Short mmCIF file of C-alpha atoms in Angstrom, two decimals:
data_model
loop_
_atom_site.label_atom_id
_atom_site.label_comp_id
_atom_site.label_asym_id
_atom_site.label_seq_id
_atom_site.Cartn_x
_atom_site.Cartn_y
_atom_site.Cartn_z
CA ALA A 1 -5.39 -5.77 16.23
CA GLN A 2 -2.96 -3.60 14.40
CA SER A 3 -3.83 -0.14 13.18
CA VAL A 4 -2.16 2.97 11.80
CA THR A 5 -3.07 6.62 12.27
CA GLN A 6 -1.56 9.35 10.14
CA LEU A 7 -2.09 12.79 11.59
CA GLY A 8 -3.00 15.31 8.94
CA SER A 9 -4.47 14.36 5.58
CA HIS A 10 -2.67 17.32 3.97
CA VAL A 11 0.65 18.96 4.84
CA SER A 12 2.03 22.00 3.05
CA VAL A 13 5.66 23.16 3.31
CA SER A 14 7.85 25.61 1.48
CA GLU A 15 10.70 24.39 -0.67
CA GLY A 16 13.76 24.00 1.55
CA ALA A 17 11.73 23.64 4.76
CA LEU A 18 11.61 20.64 7.07
CA VAL A 19 9.15 17.90 6.20
CA LEU A 20 7.49 16.08 9.10
CA LEU A 21 4.77 13.50 8.46
CA ARG A 22 3.32 11.83 11.53
CA CYS A 23 2.45 8.18 12.00
CA ASN A 24 1.28 6.35 15.10
CA TYR A 25 0.59 2.64 15.21
CA SER A 26 -0.86 0.03 17.46
CA SER A 27 0.29 -3.55 17.48
CA SER A 28 0.12 -6.36 20.01
CA VAL A 29 3.47 -7.76 18.93
CA PRO A 30 6.69 -6.12 17.73
CA PRO A 31 5.78 -4.56 14.42
CA TYR A 32 7.40 -4.04 11.08
CA LEU A 33 6.80 -0.48 9.91
CA PHE A 34 6.96 1.01 6.44
CA TRP A 35 6.64 4.30 4.64
CA TYR A 36 5.52 4.21 1.03
CA VAL A 37 5.24 7.09 -1.44
CA GLN A 38 2.72 7.42 -4.25
CA TYR A 39 3.25 9.87 -7.08
CA PRO A 40 0.21 10.91 -9.14
CA ASN A 41 -1.33 8.11 -11.18
CA GLN A 42 1.24 5.58 -10.03
CA GLY A 43 1.44 2.67 -7.65
CA LEU A 44 3.13 2.84 -4.26
CA GLN A 45 6.87 2.43 -3.83
CA LEU A 46 8.86 1.83 -0.68
CA LEU A 47 10.63 4.78 0.96
CA LEU A 48 11.97 2.97 4.00
CA LYS A 49 11.18 0.26 6.51
CA TYR A 50 11.83 -0.56 10.17
CA THR A 51 12.65 -4.16 10.98
CA SER A 52 14.11 -3.78 14.52
CA ALA A 53 17.73 -3.54 13.41
CA ALA A 54 18.01 0.19 14.17
CA THR A 55 15.52 2.74 15.47
CA LEU A 56 16.62 5.46 13.03
CA VAL A 57 15.99 4.31 9.48
CA LYS A 58 17.28 6.07 6.40
CA GLY A 59 15.45 5.73 3.12
CA ILE A 60 15.59 6.99 -0.41
CA ASN A 61 15.50 10.63 -1.52
CA GLY A 62 16.87 11.91 1.82
CA PHE A 63 13.95 10.72 3.96
CA GLU A 64 14.37 9.11 7.34
CA ALA A 65 12.12 7.89 10.15
CA GLU A 66 12.61 7.13 13.81
CA PHE A 67 10.91 4.26 15.62
CA LYS A 68 9.88 5.29 19.14
CA LYS A 69 8.36 2.38 20.99
CA SER A 70 7.35 4.44 24.04
CA GLU A 71 5.34 6.78 21.81
CA THR A 72 4.24 4.08 19.33
CA SER A 73 5.33 6.43 16.60
CA PHE A 74 7.22 6.22 13.33
CA HIS A 75 7.33 9.79 12.00
CA LEU A 76 8.86 10.54 8.60
CA THR A 77 11.20 13.51 8.17
CA LYS A 78 13.31 15.21 5.54
CA PRO A 79 15.50 18.21 6.40
CA SER A 80 14.85 20.16 3.21
CA ALA A 81 11.82 19.73 0.99
CA HIS A 82 12.13 19.66 -2.77
CA MET A 83 9.39 20.26 -5.28
CA SER A 84 9.74 16.66 -6.44
CA ASP A 85 8.69 15.45 -2.96
CA ALA A 86 5.10 16.46 -3.63
CA ALA A 87 3.20 13.18 -3.41
CA GLU A 88 1.03 11.12 -1.09
CA TYR A 89 2.76 9.26 1.70
CA PHE A 90 1.45 6.15 3.44
CA CYS A 91 2.56 4.64 6.72
CA ALA A 92 1.97 0.89 7.07
CA VAL A 93 2.36 -1.77 9.76
CA SER A 94 2.59 -5.54 9.64
CA GLU A 95 2.96 -8.01 12.47
CA THR A 96 5.47 -10.78 12.83
CA GLY A 97 3.85 -14.01 11.73
CA GLY A 98 0.83 -12.27 10.24
CA PHE A 99 -0.24 -12.10 6.64
CA LYS A 100 -1.61 -8.61 6.41
CA THR A 101 -0.17 -5.14 6.07
CA ILE A 102 -2.39 -2.34 7.33
CA PHE A 103 -2.07 1.08 5.72
CA GLY A 104 -2.83 4.48 7.12
CA ALA A 105 -5.17 6.87 5.33
CA GLY A 106 -2.29 8.74 3.75
CA THR A 107 -0.89 12.27 3.94
CA ARG A 108 -0.65 14.40 0.84
CA LEU A 109 2.42 16.59 0.86
CA PHE A 110 2.35 19.91 -1.01
CA VAL A 111 5.60 21.80 -1.61
CA LYS A 112 5.38 25.53 -2.33
CA ALA A 113 8.00 27.36 -4.36
CA ASN B 1 11.86 -7.70 -15.12
CA ALA B 2 8.46 -6.15 -15.73
CA GLY B 3 7.65 -6.31 -11.98
CA VAL B 4 3.91 -6.26 -11.24
CA THR B 5 1.64 -5.62 -14.20
CA GLN B 6 -2.08 -4.90 -14.15
CA THR B 7 -4.66 -4.76 -16.90
CA PRO B 8 -6.72 -2.89 -17.81
CA LYS B 9 -5.61 0.58 -16.71
CA PHE B 10 -9.13 1.98 -16.91
CA GLN B 11 -12.54 0.33 -16.97
CA VAL B 12 -16.13 1.52 -16.92
CA LEU B 13 -18.85 -0.96 -16.01
CA LYS B 14 -22.58 -0.83 -15.61
CA THR B 15 -24.20 -1.99 -12.39
CA GLY B 16 -24.57 -5.75 -12.40
CA GLN B 17 -21.84 -6.48 -14.94
CA SER B 18 -18.98 -8.78 -14.06
CA MET B 19 -15.33 -8.50 -14.96
CA THR B 20 -11.85 -9.69 -14.07
CA LEU B 21 -8.91 -7.47 -13.21
CA GLN B 22 -5.67 -9.10 -14.20
CA CYS B 23 -2.45 -9.08 -12.17
CA ALA B 24 0.83 -10.76 -12.95
CA GLN B 25 4.34 -10.66 -11.47
CA ASP B 26 7.61 -12.04 -12.79
CA MET B 27 9.64 -11.92 -9.56
CA ASN B 28 8.69 -15.40 -8.33
CA HIS B 29 7.01 -13.88 -5.27
CA GLU B 30 4.93 -16.18 -3.11
CA TYR B 31 2.72 -13.49 -1.61
CA MET B 32 0.24 -11.49 -3.68
CA SER B 33 -2.54 -9.19 -2.63
CA TRP B 34 -5.29 -6.92 -3.91
CA TYR B 35 -6.08 -3.52 -2.39
CA ARG B 36 -8.60 -0.86 -3.17
CA GLN B 37 -7.76 2.80 -2.68
CA ASP B 38 -10.48 5.29 -1.86
CA PRO B 39 -10.01 8.97 -0.92
CA GLY B 40 -9.28 9.43 2.77
CA MET B 41 -9.25 5.70 3.47
CA GLY B 42 -5.80 4.63 2.40
CA LEU B 43 -5.43 1.15 1.00
CA ARG B 44 -7.73 -1.59 2.18
CA LEU B 45 -6.91 -5.25 1.68
CA ILE B 46 -9.46 -7.19 -0.36
CA HIS B 47 -7.90 -10.66 -0.72
CA TYR B 48 -4.45 -12.12 -0.48
CA SER B 49 -2.58 -15.29 -1.38
CA VAL B 50 0.47 -16.84 0.29
CA GLY B 51 1.14 -19.20 -2.62
CA ALA B 52 -0.41 -21.02 -5.55
CA GLY B 53 -3.70 -22.59 -4.52
CA ILE B 54 -3.95 -20.65 -1.23
CA THR B 55 -6.09 -17.52 -0.83
CA ASP B 56 -7.74 -15.75 2.07
CA GLN B 57 -9.93 -12.75 2.76
CA GLY B 58 -8.75 -9.33 3.77
CA GLU B 59 -10.68 -6.43 5.29
CA VAL B 60 -13.20 -5.84 2.47
CA PRO B 61 -13.74 -9.11 0.55
CA ASN B 62 -17.48 -8.87 -0.17
CA GLY B 63 -18.32 -8.75 -3.87
CA TYR B 64 -14.91 -10.01 -4.98
CA ASN B 65 -13.45 -13.42 -5.77
CA VAL B 66 -9.87 -14.50 -6.32
CA SER B 67 -7.98 -17.62 -7.30
CA ARG B 68 -4.29 -18.43 -7.59
CA SER B 69 -3.57 -21.25 -10.00
CA THR B 70 0.02 -20.17 -10.71
CA THR B 71 2.69 -18.28 -8.80
CA GLU B 72 2.66 -15.51 -11.42
CA ASP B 73 -1.03 -14.65 -11.73
CA PHE B 74 -3.62 -13.42 -9.24
CA PRO B 75 -6.83 -12.23 -10.94
CA LEU B 76 -9.58 -10.37 -9.08
CA ARG B 77 -13.16 -11.00 -10.16
CA LEU B 78 -16.05 -8.66 -9.59
CA LEU B 79 -19.13 -10.84 -9.57
CA SER B 80 -21.86 -8.22 -9.98
CA ALA B 81 -20.48 -4.70 -10.05
CA ALA B 82 -21.99 -2.03 -7.79
CA PRO B 83 -21.33 1.73 -7.68
CA SER B 84 -19.69 1.22 -4.26
CA GLN B 85 -16.94 -0.69 -6.05
CA THR B 86 -15.86 2.42 -7.94
CA SER B 87 -12.26 2.72 -6.84
CA VAL B 88 -8.62 2.36 -7.82
CA TYR B 89 -7.41 -1.21 -7.47
CA PHE B 90 -3.80 -2.14 -6.79
CA CYS B 91 -2.18 -5.52 -6.95
CA ALA B 92 1.01 -6.10 -4.95
CA SER B 93 3.48 -8.89 -4.38
CA SER B 94 6.30 -9.69 -1.97
CA LEU B 95 8.75 -12.48 -1.28
CA GLU B 96 6.93 -13.61 1.82
CA GLY B 97 3.68 -12.94 3.63
CA GLY B 98 2.28 -9.50 4.20
CA GLY B 99 3.20 -9.78 7.85
CA SER B 100 6.89 -10.05 7.18
CA TYR B 101 9.59 -7.43 6.90
CA ASN B 102 9.62 -7.73 3.14
CA GLU B 103 8.37 -4.77 1.16
CA GLN B 104 5.49 -5.09 -1.23
CA PHE B 105 5.87 -4.21 -4.89
CA PHE B 106 2.84 -2.53 -6.39
CA GLY B 107 1.39 -2.51 -9.86
CA PRO B 108 0.33 0.74 -11.57
CA GLY B 109 -3.33 0.30 -10.66
CA THR B 110 -6.68 -0.11 -12.40
CA ARG B 111 -9.14 2.76 -12.19
CA LEU B 112 -12.66 1.29 -12.15
CA THR B 113 -15.90 3.24 -12.47
CA VAL B 114 -19.26 1.54 -11.98
CA LEU B 115 -22.26 3.45 -13.29
#
């Protein structure tokens, strides 16, 4: 069965600092992996996705994530945080041929001025 | 395109009442799903549909019913509301099944409180 673990329910960084949000997954088949962002009182929107074409995936707003099969990880990074990055971030996994996407518990990112 | 729309935005129910949360999409997506979002638990799949006339259960289906008579609409029915169903509900759609590489598009959510 597939599952997703996001380490840290809250992460706080200073503006301009590196953002690192951690995600580990389990899947019995090659997975598709996603990062979604949720701004206050809104639905989720896609940041980036891994579909096996390349292990380093670039998304919107300067975010990127690297798929590491040996570590079963898909951590999200951004070199320099901006105040507008404050939001909740969800890692998600789906399996080839399946019909379900499983979401992690989410990590709320705070950005300090 | 309006994308995925949900109504109502807010709803307060009393225990035992029933209601329907509406969801519609105008992107001709085959796959639609309902999630509930609770603090610290992420999004949990309630029901999903891979096309008109086809629905199936997700992780937390108890207390909810769905039907899919058209490609566009996927309503979620609460049969007899309970306080444990207090949550934020999101509808989502995608081109293909939830197990594909296609992203899901989410509606703005319905915040439900059951007293």
